[in-house]
CSV table of C-alpha atoms in Angstrom, one decimal:
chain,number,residue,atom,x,y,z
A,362,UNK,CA,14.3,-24.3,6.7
A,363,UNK,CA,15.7,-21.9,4.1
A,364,UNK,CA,12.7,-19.8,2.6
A,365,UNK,CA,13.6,-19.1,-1.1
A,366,UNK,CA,12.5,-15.5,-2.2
A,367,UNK,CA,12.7,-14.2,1.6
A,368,UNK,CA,15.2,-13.2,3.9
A,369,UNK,CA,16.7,-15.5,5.9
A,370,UNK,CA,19.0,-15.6,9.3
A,371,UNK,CA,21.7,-17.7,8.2
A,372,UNK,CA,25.0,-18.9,9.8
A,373,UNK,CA,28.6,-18.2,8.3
A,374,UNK,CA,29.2,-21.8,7.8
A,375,UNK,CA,32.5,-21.5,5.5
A,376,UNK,CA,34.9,-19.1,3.1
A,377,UNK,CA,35.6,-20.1,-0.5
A,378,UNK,CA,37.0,-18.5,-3.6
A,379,UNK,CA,33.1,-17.0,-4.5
A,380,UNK,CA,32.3,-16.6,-1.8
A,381,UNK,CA,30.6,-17.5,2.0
A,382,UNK,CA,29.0,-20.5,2.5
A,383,UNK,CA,25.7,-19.9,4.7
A,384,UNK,CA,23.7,-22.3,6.3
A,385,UNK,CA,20.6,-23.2,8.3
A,386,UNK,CA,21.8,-26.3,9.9
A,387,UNK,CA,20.7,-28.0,6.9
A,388,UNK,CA,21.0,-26.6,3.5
A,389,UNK,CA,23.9,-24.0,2.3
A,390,UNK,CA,23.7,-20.6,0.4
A,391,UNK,CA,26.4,-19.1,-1.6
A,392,UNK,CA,26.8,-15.2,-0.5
A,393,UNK,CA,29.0,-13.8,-3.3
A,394,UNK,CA,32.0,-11.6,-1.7
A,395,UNK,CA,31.0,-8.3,-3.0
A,396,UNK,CA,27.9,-8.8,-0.6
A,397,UNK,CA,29.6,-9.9,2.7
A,398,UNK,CA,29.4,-7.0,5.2
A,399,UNK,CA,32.4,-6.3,6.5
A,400,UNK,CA,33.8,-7.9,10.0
A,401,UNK,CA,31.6,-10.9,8.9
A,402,UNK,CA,33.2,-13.9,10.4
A,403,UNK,CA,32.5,-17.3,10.5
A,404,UNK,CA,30.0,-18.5,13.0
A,405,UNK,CA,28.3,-14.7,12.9
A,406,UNK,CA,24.1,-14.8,11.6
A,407,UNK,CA,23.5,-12.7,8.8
A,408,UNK,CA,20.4,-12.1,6.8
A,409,UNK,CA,20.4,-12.8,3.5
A,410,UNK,CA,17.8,-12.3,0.7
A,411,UNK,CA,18.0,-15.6,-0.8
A,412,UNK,CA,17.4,-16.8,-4.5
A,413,UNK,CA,18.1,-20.0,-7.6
A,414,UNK,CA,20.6,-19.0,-9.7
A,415,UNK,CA,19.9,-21.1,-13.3
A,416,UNK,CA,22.5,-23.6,-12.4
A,417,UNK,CA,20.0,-24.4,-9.5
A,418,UNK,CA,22.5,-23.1,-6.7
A,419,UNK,CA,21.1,-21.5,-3.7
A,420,UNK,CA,22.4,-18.0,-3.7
A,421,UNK,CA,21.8,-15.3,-1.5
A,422,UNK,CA,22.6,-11.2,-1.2
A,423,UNK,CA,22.5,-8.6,1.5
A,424,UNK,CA,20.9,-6.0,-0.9
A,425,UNK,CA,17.3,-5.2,-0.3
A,426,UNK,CA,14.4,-6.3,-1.7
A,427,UNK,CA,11.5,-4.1,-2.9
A,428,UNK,CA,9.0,-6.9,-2.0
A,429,UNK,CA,9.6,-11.5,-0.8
A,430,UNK,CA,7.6,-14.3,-1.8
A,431,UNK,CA,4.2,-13.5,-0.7
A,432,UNK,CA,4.4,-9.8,-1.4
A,433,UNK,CA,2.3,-7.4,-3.6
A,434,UNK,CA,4.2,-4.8,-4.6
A,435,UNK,CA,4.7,-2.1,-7.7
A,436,UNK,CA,7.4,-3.0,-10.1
A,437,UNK,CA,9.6,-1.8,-13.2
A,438,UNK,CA,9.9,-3.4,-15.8
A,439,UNK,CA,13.3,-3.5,-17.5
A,440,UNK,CA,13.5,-5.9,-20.6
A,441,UNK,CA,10.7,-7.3,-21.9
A,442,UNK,CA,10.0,-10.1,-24.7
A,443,UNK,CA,7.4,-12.4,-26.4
A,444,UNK,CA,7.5,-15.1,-23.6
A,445,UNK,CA,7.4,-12.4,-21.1
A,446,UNK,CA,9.3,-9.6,-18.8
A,447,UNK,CA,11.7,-8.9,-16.2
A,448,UNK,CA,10.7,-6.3,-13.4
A,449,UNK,CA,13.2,-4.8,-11.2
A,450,UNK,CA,13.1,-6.1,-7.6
A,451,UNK,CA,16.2,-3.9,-6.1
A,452,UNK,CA,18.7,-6.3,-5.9
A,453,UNK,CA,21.1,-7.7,-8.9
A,454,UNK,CA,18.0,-11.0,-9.4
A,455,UNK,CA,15.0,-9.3,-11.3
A,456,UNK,CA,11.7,-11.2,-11.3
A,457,UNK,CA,10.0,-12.6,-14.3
A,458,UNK,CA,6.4,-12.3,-15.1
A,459,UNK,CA,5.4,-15.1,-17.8
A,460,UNK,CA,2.7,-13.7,-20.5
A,461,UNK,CA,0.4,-16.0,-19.1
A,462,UNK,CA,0.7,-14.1,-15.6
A,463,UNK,CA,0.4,-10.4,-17.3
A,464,UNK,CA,-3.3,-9.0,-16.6
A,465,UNK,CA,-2.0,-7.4,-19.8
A,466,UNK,CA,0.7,-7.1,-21.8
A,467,UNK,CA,3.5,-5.7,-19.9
A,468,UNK,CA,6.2,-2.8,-21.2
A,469,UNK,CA,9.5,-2.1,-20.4
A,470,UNK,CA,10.0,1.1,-18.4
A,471,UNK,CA,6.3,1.1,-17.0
A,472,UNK,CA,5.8,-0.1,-13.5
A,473,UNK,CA,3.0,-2.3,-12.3
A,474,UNK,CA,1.5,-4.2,-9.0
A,475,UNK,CA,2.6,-7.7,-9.0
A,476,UNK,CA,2.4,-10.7,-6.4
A,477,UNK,CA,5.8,-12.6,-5.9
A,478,UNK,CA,5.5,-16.2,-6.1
A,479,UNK,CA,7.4,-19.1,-6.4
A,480,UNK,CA,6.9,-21.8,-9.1
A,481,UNK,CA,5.8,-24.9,-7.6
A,482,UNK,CA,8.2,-26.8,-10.1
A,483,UNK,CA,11.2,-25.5,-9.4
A,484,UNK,CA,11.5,-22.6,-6.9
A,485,UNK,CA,11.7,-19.9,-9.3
A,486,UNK,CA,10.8,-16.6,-8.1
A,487,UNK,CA,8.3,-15.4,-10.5
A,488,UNK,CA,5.4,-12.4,-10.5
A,489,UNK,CA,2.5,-11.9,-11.6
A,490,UNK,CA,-0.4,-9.2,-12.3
A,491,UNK,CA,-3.1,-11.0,-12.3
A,492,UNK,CA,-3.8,-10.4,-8.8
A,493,UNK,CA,-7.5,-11.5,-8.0
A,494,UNK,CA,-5.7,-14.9,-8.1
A,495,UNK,CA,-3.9,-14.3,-5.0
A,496,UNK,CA,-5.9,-12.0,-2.7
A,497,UNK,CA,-7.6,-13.6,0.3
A,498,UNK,CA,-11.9,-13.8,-0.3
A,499,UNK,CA,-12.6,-14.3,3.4
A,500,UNK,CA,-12.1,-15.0,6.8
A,501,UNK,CA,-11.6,-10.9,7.4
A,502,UNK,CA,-9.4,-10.0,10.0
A,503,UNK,CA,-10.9,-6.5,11.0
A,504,UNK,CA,-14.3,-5.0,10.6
A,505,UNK,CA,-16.0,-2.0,8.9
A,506,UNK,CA,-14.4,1.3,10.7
A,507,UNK,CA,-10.9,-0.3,10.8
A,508,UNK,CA,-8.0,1.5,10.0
A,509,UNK,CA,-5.9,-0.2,7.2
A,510,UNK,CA,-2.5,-0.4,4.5
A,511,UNK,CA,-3.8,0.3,1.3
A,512,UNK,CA,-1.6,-0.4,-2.0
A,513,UNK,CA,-3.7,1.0,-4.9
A,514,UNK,CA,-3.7,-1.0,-7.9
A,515,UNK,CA,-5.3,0.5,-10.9
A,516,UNK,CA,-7.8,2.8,-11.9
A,517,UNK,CA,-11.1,1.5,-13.0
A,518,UNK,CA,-14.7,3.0,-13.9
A,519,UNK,CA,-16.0,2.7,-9.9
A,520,UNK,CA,-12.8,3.9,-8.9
A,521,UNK,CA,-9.8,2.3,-7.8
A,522,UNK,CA,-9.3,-0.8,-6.6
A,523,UNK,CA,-6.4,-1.6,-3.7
A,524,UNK,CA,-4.4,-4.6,-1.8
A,525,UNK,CA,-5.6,-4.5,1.9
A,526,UNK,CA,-3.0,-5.1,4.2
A,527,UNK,CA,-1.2,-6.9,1.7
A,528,UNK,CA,-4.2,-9.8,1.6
A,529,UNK,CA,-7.3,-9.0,0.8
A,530,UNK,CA,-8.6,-6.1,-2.3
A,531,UNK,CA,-11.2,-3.5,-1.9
A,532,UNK,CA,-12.6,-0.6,-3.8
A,533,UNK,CA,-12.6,3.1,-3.4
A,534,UNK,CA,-15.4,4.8,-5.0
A,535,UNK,CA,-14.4,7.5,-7.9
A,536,UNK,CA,-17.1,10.2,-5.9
A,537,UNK,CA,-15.3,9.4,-2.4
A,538,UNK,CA,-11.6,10.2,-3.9
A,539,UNK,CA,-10.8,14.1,-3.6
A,540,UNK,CA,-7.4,13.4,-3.9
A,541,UNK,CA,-4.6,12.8,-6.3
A,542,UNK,CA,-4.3,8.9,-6.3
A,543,UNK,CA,-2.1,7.0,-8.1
A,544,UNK,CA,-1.6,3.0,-9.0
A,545,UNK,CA,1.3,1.7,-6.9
A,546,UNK,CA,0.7,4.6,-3.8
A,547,UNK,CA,0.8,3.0,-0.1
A,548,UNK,CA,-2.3,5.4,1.8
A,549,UNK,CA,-3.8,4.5,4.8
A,550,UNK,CA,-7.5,3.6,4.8
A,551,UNK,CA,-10.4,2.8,6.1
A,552,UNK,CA,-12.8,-0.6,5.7
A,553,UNK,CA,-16.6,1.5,5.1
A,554,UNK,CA,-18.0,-1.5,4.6
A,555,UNK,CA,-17.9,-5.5,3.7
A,556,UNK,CA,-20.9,-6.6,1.5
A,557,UNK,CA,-22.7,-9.5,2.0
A,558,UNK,CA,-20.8,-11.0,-1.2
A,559,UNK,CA,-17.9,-10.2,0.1
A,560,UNK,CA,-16.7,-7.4,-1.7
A,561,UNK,CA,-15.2,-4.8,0.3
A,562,UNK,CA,-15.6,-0.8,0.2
A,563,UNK,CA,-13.0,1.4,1.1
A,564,UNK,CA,-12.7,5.3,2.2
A,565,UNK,CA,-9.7,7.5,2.7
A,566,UNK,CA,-11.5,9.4,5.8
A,567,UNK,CA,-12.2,7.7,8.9
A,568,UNK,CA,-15.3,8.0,10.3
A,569,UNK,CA,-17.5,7.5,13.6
A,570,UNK,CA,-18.0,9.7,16.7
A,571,UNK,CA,-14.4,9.6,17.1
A,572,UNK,CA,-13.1,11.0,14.3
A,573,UNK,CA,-15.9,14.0,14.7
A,574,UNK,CA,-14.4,14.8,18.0
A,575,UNK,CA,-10.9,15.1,16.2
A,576,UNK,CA,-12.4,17.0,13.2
A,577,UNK,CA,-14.2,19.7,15.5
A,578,UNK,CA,-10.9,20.7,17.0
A,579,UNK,CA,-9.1,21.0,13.8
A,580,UNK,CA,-11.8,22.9,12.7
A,581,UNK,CA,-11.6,25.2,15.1
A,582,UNK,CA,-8.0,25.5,15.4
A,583,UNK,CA,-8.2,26.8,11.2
A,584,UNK,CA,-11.1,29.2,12.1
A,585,UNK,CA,-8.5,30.6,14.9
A,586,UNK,CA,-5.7,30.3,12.3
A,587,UNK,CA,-7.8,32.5,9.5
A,588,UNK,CA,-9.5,35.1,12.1
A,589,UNK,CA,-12.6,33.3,12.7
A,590,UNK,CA,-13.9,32.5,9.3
A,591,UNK,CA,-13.6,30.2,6.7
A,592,UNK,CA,-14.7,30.5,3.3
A,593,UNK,CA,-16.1,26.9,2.8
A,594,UNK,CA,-19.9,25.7,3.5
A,595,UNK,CA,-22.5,23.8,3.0
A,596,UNK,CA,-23.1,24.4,-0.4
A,597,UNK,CA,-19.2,24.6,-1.4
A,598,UNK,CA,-18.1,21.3,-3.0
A,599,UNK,CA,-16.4,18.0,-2.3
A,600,UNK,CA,-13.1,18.9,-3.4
A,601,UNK,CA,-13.1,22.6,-2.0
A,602,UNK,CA,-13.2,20.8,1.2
A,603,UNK,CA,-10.8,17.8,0.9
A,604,UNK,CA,-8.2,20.3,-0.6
A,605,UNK,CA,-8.1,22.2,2.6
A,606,UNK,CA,-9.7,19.8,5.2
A,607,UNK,CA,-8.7,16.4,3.6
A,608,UNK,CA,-12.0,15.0,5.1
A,609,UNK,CA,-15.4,13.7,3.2
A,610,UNK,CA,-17.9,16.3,2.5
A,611,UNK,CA,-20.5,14.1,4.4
A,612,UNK,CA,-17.5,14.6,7.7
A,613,UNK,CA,-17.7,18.0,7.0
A,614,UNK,CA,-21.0,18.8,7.2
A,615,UNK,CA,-21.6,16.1,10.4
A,616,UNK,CA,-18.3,18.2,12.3
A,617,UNK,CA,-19.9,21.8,11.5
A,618,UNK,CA,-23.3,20.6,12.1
A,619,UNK,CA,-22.1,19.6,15.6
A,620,UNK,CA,-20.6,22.4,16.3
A,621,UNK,CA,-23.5,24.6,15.6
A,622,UNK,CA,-25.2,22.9,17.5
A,623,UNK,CA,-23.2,23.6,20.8
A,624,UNK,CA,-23.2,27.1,19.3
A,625,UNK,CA,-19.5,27.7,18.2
A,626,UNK,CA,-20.0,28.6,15.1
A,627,UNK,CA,-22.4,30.6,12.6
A,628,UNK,CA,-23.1,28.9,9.0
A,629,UNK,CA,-23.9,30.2,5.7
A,630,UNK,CA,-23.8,28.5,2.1
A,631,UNK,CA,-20.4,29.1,1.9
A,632,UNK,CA,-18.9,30.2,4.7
A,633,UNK,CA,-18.0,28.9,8.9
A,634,UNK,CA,-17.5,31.9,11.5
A,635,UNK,CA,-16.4,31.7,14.4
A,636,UNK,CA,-19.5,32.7,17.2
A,637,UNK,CA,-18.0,35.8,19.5
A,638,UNK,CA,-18.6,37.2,23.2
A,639,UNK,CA,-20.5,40.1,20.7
A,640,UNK,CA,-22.6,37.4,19.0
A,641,UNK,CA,-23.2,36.2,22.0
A,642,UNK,CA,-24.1,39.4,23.6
């Protein structure tokens, strides 16, 4: 069964003037010449990206995709109008996003996070940002600590909200980000923790035992690196540490704390040294 908006592994059914015919055993794609790769011949697979031409004919292309049918992804938009705009999907077929689909109006040469679609009338491929319509409210499939694909979305007065593994949305909280994040970034994340409602909390840091034990030796391969002291502490703030650590404050202080405890190191409001066989003398 073809899947319109996807790639497909089709069979080089035929040559005519426009083209090759393609085919799943079933239905037939057109695959305009200036896409065949070359040494194609008839009876070879190829995959196609394939899409509805307005004359209604099945059509496909070997350029690639920014995103398929099922797909969030962030988007250009390259002509817009009253009825609505066209976003640029990396192949010579842009996408449109009705007005009744735009979050908000849309503007040509800004990009934005869409979900690909097809109308259920007639197989169009269409987008759109309203995206709370498409994301996945349950049935989870990982648990809080989880590493995940985060694709953030927009900024908002919490924070900034993001697709989770291309399913399900989630919020990062404005005091947890100590880095430069942007709408349409891919970052890998964390799941902190899944509310009872069902809203989900996010974090850029891993955390857990873990990721303690992984912090203590990079902290102690920096404190060898700058001569056994660091100028950051317990009293230095958020992003101080992110900027040079990229971990969480609350990380920070749990890896020096445990390492103070097996005393490796010496703390002070704003600085980490190194213990030495003097120290310990």
């Amino acid at each position: 069964m073809i899947e319109i908006g996807k790639y497909n592994e089709l069979r080089i059914l035929s040559k005519t003037e426009a083209g090759l015919n393609l085919t799943d055993g079933d239905k037939t794609v057109i695959l305009p010449y200036q896409y065949v790769p070359k040494g194609a011949e008839i009876g070879d697979n190829i995959s196609v990206f394939v899409f509805i031409q307005k004359d209604g004919r099945l059509t496909g292309t070997t350029q690639k995709a920014y995103a398929e049918v099922g797909d969030f992804a962030f988007l250009k938009v390259v002509s817009d109008g009253e009825d609505g705009v066209f976003m640029d999907l990396g192949i010579d077929k842009d996408v449109y996003v009705p007005a009744r689909e735009q979050k908000r109006p849309m503007q040509k040469g800004y990009k934005y996070v869409v979900y690909l679609y097809l109308d259920e009338n007639n197989d169009r491929l269409l987008a759109s940002s309203k995206l709370y319509d498409f994301v996945e409210e349950d049935g989870f499939d990982f648990e809080e600590g989880d590493e995940v694909s985060l694709l953030i979305t927009e900024e908002t007065d919490l924070g900034y909200n993001a697709i989770i593994n291309n399913t399900y949305i989630g919020l990062l909280y404005n005091n947890e980000v100590f880095d430069n994040v942007q709408p349409g970034e891919m970052r890998k994340g964390w799941i902190k923790k899944i509310r009872v409602e069902g809203k989900i909390d996010l974090t850029l840091q891993p955390s857990g035992y873990g990721h303690i034990l992984d912090s203590k030796e990079m902290m102690l391969r920096e404190l060898k690196k700058s001569g056994g002291v660091i100028e950051l502490g317990d009293k230095s703030s958020p992003e101080d540490i992110y900027h040079r650590f990229q971990i969480s404050k609350s990380a920070f202080k749990k890896t020096i704390g445990s390492l103070y405890k097996e005393r490796l190191i010496v703390l002070s409001d704003d600085s980490i040294r190194l213990i030495t066989d003097e120290d310990a003398e």
